[in-house]
Coordinates of C-alpha atoms and ligand atoms in Angstrom, one line a residue:
M211 CA 21.9 4.0 -3.9
A212 CA 19.9 5.3 -1.0
K213 CA 16.6 6.9 -1.6
W214 CA 17.7 10.5 -0.8
Q215 CA 20.5 10.2 -3.4
Q216 CA 17.9 9.6 -6.1
R217 CA 15.1 11.9 -7.2
R218 CA 11.5 10.6 -7.2
S219 CA 9.4 11.0 -10.3
F220 CA 6.5 13.4 -10.0
W221 CA 4.4 11.7 -12.7
T222 CA 5.1 7.9 -12.4
W223 CA 5.7 5.4 -9.6
G224 CA 9.3 5.2 -8.4
Y225 CA 12.3 7.2 -9.3
E226 CA 13.2 9.4 -12.3
S227 CA 15.2 6.4 -13.5
D228 CA 11.9 4.4 -13.6
E229 CA 10.2 6.9 -15.9
P230 CA 9.4 5.5 -19.3
S231 CA 11.2 7.0 -22.3
D232 CA 9.4 9.0 -25.0
A233 CA 9.7 6.1 -27.3
E234 CA 8.0 3.8 -24.8
R235 CA 5.2 6.2 -24.2
K236 CA 4.7 6.7 -28.0
A237 CA 4.6 2.9 -28.5
M238 CA 1.9 2.6 -25.8
A239 CA -0.1 5.5 -27.3
K240 CA 0.0 3.7 -30.7
Q241 CA -1.4 0.5 -29.1
V242 CA -4.1 2.5 -27.3
S243 CA -5.0 4.4 -30.5
Q244 CA -5.5 1.1 -32.3
R245 CA -7.7 -0.1 -29.5
L246 CA -9.8 3.1 -29.4
G247 CA -9.9 3.6 -33.2
R248 CA -8.7 7.2 -32.8
E249 CA -5.4 8.8 -32.3
V250 CA -4.1 9.5 -28.8
V251 CA -0.8 11.1 -28.1
P252 CA 1.2 11.2 -24.9
P253 CA 1.1 14.6 -23.2
P254 CA 4.5 16.3 -22.8
V255 CA 6.2 16.0 -19.5
P256 CA 6.7 19.4 -17.9
A257 CA 10.2 20.3 -16.8
I258 CA 10.2 20.3 -13.0
D259 CA 11.4 23.9 -12.8
Q260 CA 8.6 25.1 -15.1
I261 CA 5.9 23.9 -12.8
E262 CA 4.0 26.8 -11.2
L263 CA 3.7 26.8 -7.4
R264 CA 2.2 29.4 -5.2
A265 CA 4.8 31.3 -3.1
P266 CA 5.7 29.7 0.3
R267 CA 3.5 31.1 3.1
L268 CA 6.2 30.8 5.7
K269 CA 9.8 31.6 6.3
V270 CA 12.2 28.8 7.2
P271 CA 14.5 29.8 10.1
D272 CA 18.2 29.9 9.2
A273 CA 18.9 27.7 12.3
M274 CA 17.1 24.8 10.5
P275 CA 19.2 23.9 7.5
W276 CA 17.4 20.6 7.1
V277 CA 14.2 22.5 6.1
S278 CA 13.8 24.3 2.8
S279 CA 11.2 25.9 0.6
E280 CA 13.2 24.9 -2.5
H281 CA 11.0 24.5 -5.6
A282 CA 11.7 20.9 -6.6
E283 CA 11.3 19.7 -3.0
R284 CA 7.9 21.3 -2.8
V285 CA 6.9 19.8 -6.2
L286 CA 8.1 16.3 -5.2
H287 CA 6.1 16.4 -1.9
T288 CA 2.8 17.7 -3.2
H289 CA 1.3 14.4 -4.4
G290 CA 1.1 10.9 -3.2
G291 CA 1.1 7.7 -5.3
H292 CA -2.5 7.4 -6.6
S293 CA -2.6 7.3 -10.4
L294 CA -4.8 10.4 -10.5
E295 CA -2.2 12.3 -8.5
L296 CA 0.5 11.1 -11.0
L297 CA -1.8 12.4 -13.7
A298 CA -2.1 15.7 -12.0
G299 CA 1.7 15.7 -11.8
L300 CA 2.0 15.0 -15.5
R301 CA -0.4 17.9 -16.2
G302 CA 1.6 20.3 -14.1
E303 CA -1.2 20.6 -11.5
F304 CA 0.2 21.4 -8.1
P305 CA -2.5 23.5 -6.3
E306 CA -1.6 22.6 -2.7
P307 CA 2.2 22.3 -2.4
P308 CA 3.7 22.2 1.1
D309 CA 5.3 25.5 2.0
A310 CA 8.4 23.8 3.2
V311 CA 9.9 20.3 3.4
A312 CA 12.0 19.1 6.3
H313 CA 14.5 16.2 6.2
P314 CA 15.5 15.8 9.9
R315 CA 18.7 13.9 10.3
T316 CA 18.4 13.2 14.0
E317 CA 15.6 12.9 16.5
D318 CA 16.7 16.4 17.9
E319 CA 16.1 17.9 14.5
L320 CA 12.8 16.0 14.3
E321 CA 11.8 17.5 17.7
A322 CA 12.8 21.0 16.6
T323 CA 10.8 20.7 13.4
L324 CA 7.6 19.5 15.1
A325 CA 8.0 22.2 17.8
W326 CA 8.4 24.9 15.2
C327 CA 5.2 23.7 13.4
D328 CA 3.3 23.5 16.7
T329 CA 4.3 27.0 17.7
H330 CA 3.2 28.5 14.4
R331 CA 0.3 26.1 13.9
Y332 CA 1.7 24.9 10.6
A333 CA 0.1 21.7 9.4
A334 CA 2.7 19.0 9.8
I335 CA 2.6 16.2 7.3
P336 CA 4.7 13.1 8.0
Y337 CA 6.1 11.6 4.9
G338 CA 7.7 8.2 4.3
G339 CA 7.8 7.0 0.7
G340 CA 4.9 9.1 -0.5
T341 CA 3.2 6.0 -2.0
T342 CA -0.2 6.6 -0.2
V343 CA -3.1 6.1 -2.6
V344 CA -5.6 7.7 -0.1
W345 CA -4.3 11.3 -0.2
G346 CA -2.4 10.6 3.1
V347 CA 0.4 13.1 2.4
S348 CA -1.6 15.9 0.8
V349 CA -1.7 19.4 2.1
P350 CA -5.3 20.2 3.2
E351 CA -6.9 23.3 1.7
S352 CA -7.8 24.4 5.2
A353 CA -4.1 24.8 6.3
D354 CA -2.7 28.3 6.4
A355 CA 0.7 26.9 5.9
A356 CA 2.1 23.3 5.8
V357 CA 5.4 21.6 6.3
T358 CA 6.0 18.1 5.0
I359 CA 8.3 16.1 7.3
D360 CA 10.2 13.5 5.2
L361 CA 11.8 10.8 7.3
D362 CA 14.2 9.8 4.5
H363 CA 17.4 10.7 6.5
L364 CA 16.2 8.7 9.5
S365 CA 16.7 5.4 7.7
Q366 CA 19.2 3.2 9.5
V367 CA 19.0 -0.2 11.1
L368 CA 20.1 0.5 14.6
E369 CA 20.3 -3.0 16.2
I370 CA 19.7 -6.6 15.3
D371 CA 18.7 -8.9 18.1
E372 CA 19.5 -12.3 16.6
I373 CA 18.5 -14.2 19.7
S374 CA 14.9 -12.9 19.9
R375 CA 14.9 -12.3 16.1
A376 CA 14.0 -8.7 16.0
V377 CA 15.4 -5.5 14.4
R378 CA 15.4 -1.9 15.6
V379 CA 14.9 0.2 12.6
Q380 CA 14.3 3.9 11.9
A381 CA 11.1 4.8 10.3
G382 CA 12.4 6.2 7.0
M383 CA 14.0 3.0 5.8
L384 CA 12.8 1.7 2.5
G385 CA 11.8 -1.9 2.0
P386 CA 14.7 -3.1 -0.1
D387 CA 17.2 -1.3 2.2
L388 CA 15.8 -3.1 5.2
E389 CA 16.0 -6.5 3.4
D390 CA 19.6 -5.7 2.4
A391 CA 20.5 -4.9 6.0
L392 CA 19.0 -8.2 7.3
R393 CA 20.3 -10.5 4.6
P394 CA 23.9 -10.9 6.0
A395 CA 22.4 -12.2 9.3
G396 CA 20.3 -14.7 7.3
L397 CA 17.1 -12.8 8.4
T398 CA 14.2 -11.2 6.6
L399 CA 11.0 -9.3 7.5
R400 CA 9.2 -10.8 4.6
H401 CA 6.7 -7.9 4.4
F402 CA 6.1 -7.2 0.8
P403 CA 3.4 -4.7 -0.1
Q404 CA 3.3 -4.2 -3.8
S405 CA 4.8 -0.7 -3.2
F406 CA 7.7 -2.4 -1.4
P407 CA 10.5 -0.6 -3.4
W408 CA 9.3 2.9 -2.6
S409 CA 7.6 2.6 0.8
T410 CA 9.0 2.8 4.3
V411 CA 8.9 1.1 7.6
G412 CA 7.2 4.2 9.2
G413 CA 4.7 4.4 6.4
W414 CA 3.9 0.7 6.8
V415 CA 3.3 1.0 10.5
A416 CA 1.4 4.2 10.2
T417 CA -1.0 2.7 7.6
R418 CA -1.2 -0.9 8.8
S419 CA 0.1 -2.1 5.5
G420 CA -0.6 -5.6 4.2
G421 CA 2.2 -7.6 2.5
H422 CA 1.7 -10.2 -0.2
Y423 CA 2.6 -13.3 1.7
A424 CA -1.0 -13.4 2.3
T425 CA -2.5 -15.9 4.6
N426 CA 0.0 -16.1 7.4
H427 CA 2.0 -13.2 8.9
T428 CA 1.1 -10.5 6.4
H429 CA 0.1 -7.3 8.2
I430 CA 2.7 -5.1 9.6
D431 CA 0.7 -5.3 12.9
D432 CA 2.0 -8.9 13.3
F433 CA 5.6 -7.8 13.1
V434 CA 5.6 -4.8 15.4
E435 CA 7.2 -5.5 18.7
S436 CA 7.4 -1.9 20.0
T437 CA 7.2 1.7 18.7
R438 CA 8.8 5.1 19.3
M439 CA 6.8 8.1 18.3
L440 CA 7.2 11.8 18.7
T441 CA 4.0 13.7 19.4
P442 CA 3.6 17.5 20.1
A443 CA 2.9 16.5 23.7
G444 CA 6.2 14.5 24.0
W445 CA 7.7 11.1 23.2
W446 CA 5.7 7.9 23.3
E447 CA 7.7 4.7 23.5
S448 CA 6.5 1.2 24.2
R449 CA 8.4 -1.7 25.9
R450 CA 9.7 -4.6 23.7
L451 CA 7.5 -7.6 24.6
P452 CA 6.8 -10.8 22.7
G453 CA 3.2 -10.6 24.0
S454 CA 1.3 -8.9 26.7
G455 CA -2.1 -9.0 28.4
A456 CA -1.6 -5.7 30.1
G457 CA -4.7 -3.7 29.1
P458 CA -5.2 -2.1 25.7
S459 CA -1.9 -2.2 23.7
P460 CA -0.1 1.2 23.3
D461 CA 1.3 -0.1 20.0
R462 CA -2.2 -0.7 18.7
L463 CA -2.9 3.0 18.9
V464 CA 0.2 3.8 17.0
I465 CA -0.2 1.2 14.3
G466 CA -2.7 2.7 11.8
S467 CA -2.6 6.2 13.3
E468 CA -1.6 7.5 9.8
G469 CA 0.4 10.4 11.2
I470 CA -2.4 12.1 13.1
L471 CA -1.1 11.3 16.6
G472 CA 2.6 11.6 16.1
I473 CA 5.6 10.9 13.9
I474 CA 7.0 7.3 14.3
S475 CA 10.7 7.7 14.5
E476 CA 11.7 4.0 15.0
C477 CA 10.3 0.6 15.9
W478 CA 11.4 -2.9 16.7
L479 CA 10.1 -5.4 14.2
R480 CA 10.0 -9.2 14.5
V481 CA 12.1 -10.9 11.8
Q482 CA 12.5 -14.5 10.7
K483 CA 15.1 -16.7 9.1
R484 CA 15.1 -16.6 5.3
P485 CA 13.0 -19.3 3.7
K486 CA 14.8 -22.0 1.8
F487 CA 12.1 -24.7 1.3
R488 CA 9.4 -23.6 -1.1
A489 CA 6.4 -25.0 -3.0
T490 CA 4.2 -23.3 -5.5
A491 CA 1.2 -24.3 -7.6
G492 CA -1.4 -22.8 -9.8
V493 CA -4.7 -24.6 -9.7
V494 CA -7.3 -24.0 -12.4
F495 CA -11.1 -24.0 -11.7
S496 CA -13.9 -24.1 -14.2
S497 CA -15.8 -21.3 -12.4
W498 CA -15.4 -18.5 -9.9
E499 CA -17.8 -20.2 -7.4
T500 CA -15.9 -23.5 -7.3
A501 CA -12.7 -21.6 -6.9
Y502 CA -13.6 -19.5 -3.9
T503 CA -15.3 -22.5 -2.2
A504 CA -12.1 -24.5 -2.6
T505 CA -10.1 -21.5 -1.3
R506 CA -12.2 -21.4 1.8
H507 CA -11.7 -25.1 2.5
I508 CA -7.9 -24.7 2.1
V509 CA -7.6 -21.7 4.4
Q510 CA -9.9 -23.3 7.0
A511 CA -7.7 -26.5 7.0
K512 CA -5.1 -24.3 8.8
L513 CA -2.3 -25.4 6.6
W514 CA -1.1 -21.7 6.7
P515 CA 0.2 -21.3 3.1
A516 CA 2.4 -18.2 2.7
N517 CA 0.3 -17.3 -0.3
L518 CA -3.2 -18.1 -1.3
R519 CA -4.3 -15.8 -4.1
L520 CA -7.3 -16.3 -6.2
L521 CA -7.9 -14.6 -9.6
D522 CA -11.4 -14.4 -11.1
P523 CA -11.8 -15.5 -14.7
L524 CA -11.1 -12.0 -16.1
E525 CA -8.0 -11.5 -14.0
A526 CA -6.8 -15.1 -14.8
R527 CA -7.1 -14.3 -18.5
Q528 CA -5.4 -11.0 -18.3
A529 CA -2.6 -12.0 -15.9
A530 CA -2.0 -15.7 -16.8
G531 CA -3.5 -16.2 -20.2
L532 CA -6.4 -18.5 -19.1
D533 CA -9.5 -18.9 -21.3
G534 CA -11.7 -16.2 -19.7
A535 CA -14.1 -18.7 -18.0
Q536 CA -11.6 -20.3 -15.7
A537 CA -10.4 -19.0 -12.3
L538 CA -6.8 -19.5 -11.1
L539 CA -5.7 -20.2 -7.5
I540 CA -2.1 -19.6 -6.7
I541 CA -0.8 -21.5 -3.7
G542 CA 2.6 -21.0 -2.1
F543 CA 4.3 -22.5 0.9
E544 CA 7.7 -21.6 2.4
S545 CA 9.8 -22.3 5.4
S546 CA 13.4 -21.8 6.6
D547 CA 13.5 -25.3 8.2
V548 CA 10.8 -27.6 7.0
P549 CA 10.2 -29.2 3.6
Q550 CA 7.0 -27.9 2.2
D551 CA 5.9 -30.6 -0.4
A552 CA 3.6 -32.5 2.1
F553 CA 1.7 -29.3 2.9
M554 CA 1.4 -28.5 -0.8
R555 CA 0.0 -31.9 -1.6
E556 CA -2.6 -31.5 1.2
A557 CA -3.7 -28.1 -0.2
V558 CA -3.7 -29.4 -3.8
G559 CA -5.7 -32.4 -2.6
I560 CA -8.4 -30.1 -1.1
A561 CA -8.4 -28.0 -4.3
R562 CA -8.9 -31.1 -6.4
D563 CA -11.7 -32.4 -4.1
H564 CA -13.5 -29.1 -5.0
G565 CA -13.1 -29.3 -8.7
G566 CA -9.6 -27.8 -9.2
A567 CA -7.3 -29.1 -11.9
I568 CA -3.5 -29.3 -11.9
D569 CA -0.9 -31.7 -13.3
D570 CA 1.5 -33.0 -10.7
A571 CA 4.3 -31.7 -13.0
D572 CA 3.0 -28.2 -12.4
I573 CA 3.7 -28.3 -8.7
R574 CA 7.0 -26.7 -8.2
I575 CA 9.0 -27.8 -5.2
D576 CA 12.3 -26.4 -3.9
D577 CA 13.7 -28.9 -1.4
G578 CA 16.0 -26.4 0.1
S579 CA 18.8 -27.0 -2.3
G580 CA 17.8 -23.9 -4.4
K581 CA 17.1 -26.2 -7.4
A582 CA 13.3 -26.4 -7.9
T583 CA 11.6 -29.2 -9.7
G584 CA 8.3 -28.9 -11.6
R585 CA 7.0 -26.3 -14.0
E586 CA 6.0 -22.7 -13.1
G587 CA 3.3 -22.3 -15.8
A588 CA 0.6 -19.8 -15.0
V589 CA 2.1 -18.8 -11.7
G590 CA 5.2 -17.4 -13.4
A591 CA 3.1 -15.4 -15.9
W592 CA 1.0 -14.0 -13.0
R593 CA 4.1 -13.0 -11.0
N594 CA 5.6 -11.1 -13.9
A595 CA 2.3 -9.2 -14.4
F596 CA 2.1 -8.5 -10.7
I597 CA 5.6 -7.2 -10.3
G598 CA 5.5 -5.1 -13.4
V599 CA 3.7 -2.1 -11.9
N600 CA 4.2 1.0 -14.1
A601 CA 1.8 3.9 -14.3
G602 CA 4.1 5.8 -16.6
T603 CA 3.4 4.6 -20.1
T604 CA -0.4 5.0 -20.0
N605 CA -0.5 8.2 -18.0
G606 CA -2.5 10.9 -19.8
L607 CA -3.9 8.7 -22.5
G608 CA -7.5 8.8 -21.4
L609 CA -7.6 5.3 -19.7
L610 CA -9.0 5.2 -16.3
N611 CA -7.8 2.2 -14.2
D612 CA -8.1 1.8 -10.4
T613 CA -8.8 -0.6 -7.7
F614 CA -10.7 -0.8 -4.4
E615 CA -10.2 -3.5 -1.7
T616 CA -12.0 -4.7 1.3
A617 CA -12.6 -7.8 3.5
V618 CA -15.8 -9.6 4.5
T619 CA -16.7 -12.7 6.4
W620 CA -17.4 -15.9 4.3
D621 CA -21.0 -16.0 5.4
H622 CA -21.6 -12.8 3.6
W623 CA -19.3 -13.5 0.7
P624 CA -21.3 -14.6 -2.4
E625 CA -24.1 -12.1 -1.9
F626 CA -21.5 -9.4 -1.1
D627 CA -19.6 -10.0 -4.4
A628 CA -22.9 -10.0 -6.4
H629 CA -24.0 -6.8 -4.7
V630 CA -20.6 -5.0 -5.3
R631 CA -20.4 -6.1 -8.9
A632 CA -24.0 -5.0 -9.6
E633 CA -23.7 -1.6 -7.9
V634 CA -20.2 -0.7 -9.1
G635 CA -21.1 -2.2 -12.5
R636 CA -24.0 0.3 -12.7
A637 CA -21.7 3.2 -11.9
L638 CA -19.2 2.0 -14.5
N639 CA -21.9 1.9 -17.1
D640 CA -23.0 5.4 -16.3
T641 CA -19.5 6.8 -16.4
L642 CA -17.3 4.7 -18.6
G643 CA -19.9 3.1 -20.8
A644 CA -20.2 -0.4 -22.1
G645 CA -16.5 -1.1 -22.7
H646 CA -15.5 -1.0 -19.1
T647 CA -14.0 -3.9 -17.1
L648 CA -14.6 -5.0 -13.5
S649 CA -12.7 -7.9 -12.0
C650 CA -11.7 -9.3 -8.6
R651 CA -9.0 -11.2 -6.9
F652 CA -8.4 -12.3 -3.4
T653 CA -5.1 -10.7 -2.3
H654 CA -5.5 -12.1 1.2
V655 CA -7.5 -14.9 2.7
Y656 CA -8.4 -15.7 6.3
P657 CA -10.1 -18.6 7.9
D658 CA -13.2 -16.4 8.5
G659 CA -13.2 -14.5 5.2
P660 CA -11.5 -13.2 2.1
A661 CA -10.0 -9.8 1.2
P662 CA -11.3 -9.2 -2.3
Y663 CA -9.5 -6.6 -4.4
Y664 CA -11.6 -5.2 -7.3
S665 CA -10.0 -3.6 -10.4
F666 CA -11.9 -1.5 -12.9
G667 CA -11.0 0.2 -16.1
G668 CA -12.3 1.9 -19.2
V669 CA -11.9 4.9 -21.5
V670 CA -12.7 8.5 -20.5
P671 CA -12.6 11.8 -22.3
L672 CA -9.4 13.6 -21.5
G673 CA -9.8 16.0 -18.6
S674 CA -12.8 14.1 -17.1
E675 CA -10.8 11.5 -15.2
L676 CA -11.1 12.9 -11.7
A677 CA -14.8 13.7 -11.9
L678 CA -15.8 10.3 -13.3
W679 CA -13.5 8.5 -10.9
R680 CA -15.1 10.2 -7.9
E681 CA -18.5 8.9 -9.0
I682 CA -17.2 5.4 -9.3
K683 CA -15.3 5.6 -6.1
A684 CA -18.4 6.8 -4.2
A685 CA -20.5 3.9 -5.5
A686 CA -17.8 1.5 -4.5
V687 CA -17.5 2.8 -1.0
E688 CA -21.3 2.8 -0.6
A689 CA -21.6 -0.8 -1.9
V690 CA -18.7 -2.2 0.1
V691 CA -19.5 -0.5 3.5
G692 CA -23.3 -0.9 2.9
A693 CA -22.9 -4.6 2.4
G694 CA -20.9 -5.2 5.6
G695 CA -17.3 -5.0 4.4
T696 CA -14.5 -2.6 5.4
V697 CA -13.8 0.6 3.5
T698 CA -10.2 -0.6 3.2
H699 CA -8.3 -3.8 3.9
H700 CA -4.8 -2.5 3.4
H701 CA -4.8 0.8 1.4
A702 CA -5.4 2.8 4.6
V703 CA -8.0 5.5 5.3
G704 CA -6.2 8.7 4.6
R705 CA -8.4 11.6 3.5
L706 CA -10.1 9.5 0.8
H707 CA -11.8 7.0 3.1
A708 CA -12.4 9.2 6.2
E709 CA -16.1 9.5 5.5
G710 CA -16.6 5.8 4.7
W711 CA -14.6 4.7 7.8
A712 CA -16.8 6.9 10.0
K713 CA -19.8 4.8 8.8
Q714 CA -18.3 1.5 9.8
R715 CA -16.6 2.2 13.2
P716 CA -18.4 2.5 16.5
A717 CA -19.4 6.2 17.0
L718 CA -17.8 6.2 20.5
F719 CA -14.6 4.9 19.0
G720 CA -14.4 8.0 16.9
E721 CA -14.9 10.1 20.0
V722 CA -12.1 8.2 21.8
L723 CA -9.7 8.7 18.9
R724 CA -10.5 12.4 18.8
A725 CA -9.8 12.6 22.5
A726 CA -6.5 10.8 22.1
K727 CA -5.6 13.3 19.3
R728 CA -6.5 16.3 21.5
T729 CA -4.2 14.9 24.2
L730 CA -1.2 14.2 21.9
D731 CA -1.7 17.0 19.4
P732 CA -3.7 19.7 21.2
N733 CA -3.3 22.2 18.4
G734 CA -4.4 19.7 15.8
I735 CA -1.4 20.3 13.5
L736 CA -0.7 16.7 12.5
N737 CA -2.1 15.6 9.2
P738 CA -5.5 17.4 9.5
G739 CA -8.3 15.7 7.6
V740 CA -6.6 12.2 7.7
L741 CA -8.7 9.5 9.5
L742 CA -11.0 12.1 11.2
D743 CA -12.3 14.6 8.6
E744 CA -14.0 17.8 9.7
G745 CA -17.5 16.3 9.9
N746 CA -16.6 12.8 11.0
Ligands
FAD9 C1 1.7 0.9 -6.7 C2 1.2 0.8 -5.3 C3 1.0 -0.4 -4.7 C4 0.6 -0.5 -3.4 N1 0.5 -1.7 -2.8 C5 0.2 -1.8 -1.5 C6 0.1 -3.1 -0.8 O1 0.4 -4.1 -1.4 N2 -0.2 -3.2 0.5 C7 -0.4 -2.0 1.2 O2 -0.6 -2.1 2.4 N3 -0.4 -0.8 0.6 C8 -0.1 -0.7 -0.7 N4 0.0 0.6 -1.3 C9 -0.2 1.8 -0.5 C10 1.0 2.3 0.3 O3 2.2 1.9 -0.4 C11 1.0 1.9 1.7 O4 0.0 2.6 2.4 C12 2.4 2.2 2.4 O5 2.4 1.6 3.7 C13 2.7 3.6 2.5 O6 4.1 3.7 2.9 P1 5.0 5.1 2.6 O7 6.3 4.9 3.3 O8 5.0 5.3 1.2 O9 4.1 6.1 3.4 P2 3.5 7.5 2.9 O10 2.8 7.4 1.6 O11 4.6 8.5 2.8 O12 2.5 7.9 4.1 C14 1.4 7.2 4.3 C15 0.7 7.7 5.5 O13 1.4 7.5 6.7 C16 1.9 8.7 7.3 N5 3.3 8.5 7.7 C17 4.3 8.1 6.9 N6 5.4 7.9 7.6 C18 5.1 8.2 8.9 C19 5.8 8.1 10.1 N7 7.1 7.8 10.2 N8 5.1 8.4 11.3 C20 3.8 8.8 11.2 N9 3.1 8.8 10.1 C21 3.7 8.5 8.9 C22 1.7 9.8 6.2 O14 1.5 11.0 6.8 C23 0.5 9.2 5.4 O15 -0.7 9.6 6.1 C24 0.4 0.7 -2.6 C25 0.6 1.9 -3.2 C26 1.0 2.0 -4.5 C27 1.3 3.3 -5.2

């Protein structure tokens, strides 16, 4: 069923059909109560029509039937996908709803919507799947009125070029729908952010998303061949080219523009043949240090594994049942044409040279026949834990869990990790107390450095989640940017990271981006506060 035929949940990730039942929420609350030694009960879920919203501050013209100020529409487009936004949803907190939501079905309707917003100076918020975790689709308090422009009806594959291996696709298409459309031609994009089921092509391009085939082609940047974007100043369309040395790339300004320069309506993406040959292995290390050193040697050997994911001892225990001292390196290779066992044996050989342990029987090889040999072991356990994203059962029980991600060059790495753990650990002690957790994995690895992804968690008094989280988040941004990392590797900047991003980019680059925005969006209606906040 297409996205627009289902209704999204306003308090958990995914659709209403993904919402946990009362029984599941109660069972989770019982587990949490046992852990905390006091009773916690799941808060009631408000009925959507009981949620209070301020009255719309604009009137939708009759000539625009694809725009409405209907109550449920405004509720469902108020928050993005951060767990604290889902918590606000569960608590019925919707202080800044959009005044109207548009679902343009054609580019003409998209143009009419943006022109209407521009004429009246309504803030225009482009909306893909709404999975942003950086407040990218929120209505800013400063707006006098705001219209969310949901691309969900612009969600078709328009053309497949099998010769050049590229697809022309509209921005509102969801990940699974795109893969379904490519499958009959034996093609795939193979861009799998963890939010893949609920996020869109336009959202990926707008946020420079990172997929989880993580050392080779992984960023949407690598797949974009050309873009088509509507700005208040007119259309912006780039030429399809396999490569070009002609000056700065127009696509590079679109990719990562997070809806502040225009609304991406479609793009050409490079696709590939579906993989058939595969190899996977989980290598165990006695320490974090030996594990990340081995990882560096593997990635620098330029074997280009499709996946090289390292879990620190705490993560390896939680996700794959290791003993709490050992780290786990997951290695994956895949190809449509070439057997992968030789590459895997090279990578495992390097891992073993640096202290890694794995039985040959735990190397799983699919020789293209679809029948794999070898055990899956820890890798299977990890995969199930990774795919099973669900914020619904624990929402509102007083558990605070979040992540922050970055990237840094190898020469800085061990000191960087020690610094981040010390600084964020201190903030966690001050806010969540002694029982907190802080762990790390590499979601992506490059020859010149890793992309570490830190997770933290603990127990908080009900009602204090947002305030305590802000303290922890501020310490994390300070530690990461202060020690030479990036404020985000793939979660985007949004409103959340605007200040941190201003500290890491060249000051003149900020000026150039502002100037570009003034040219394309002279009235400043598109996504105010995203990327460039008032003071930055
Ligand atoms: C559980 C979970 C897991 C996640 N895992 C990953 C991950 O593995 N990798 C990763 O990169 N991210 C991840 N994210 C973050 C998020 O999914 C990505 O940023 C994703 O690319 C957003 O896509 P979307 O379609 O949901 O966009 P939205 O959330 O709707 O929008 C994101 C931003 O892009 C703008 N925008 C959306 N569509 C357009 C358009 N057509 N034109 C112009 N601007 C537009 C919006 O205004 C907003 O600022 C995760 C989020 C969640 C909740």
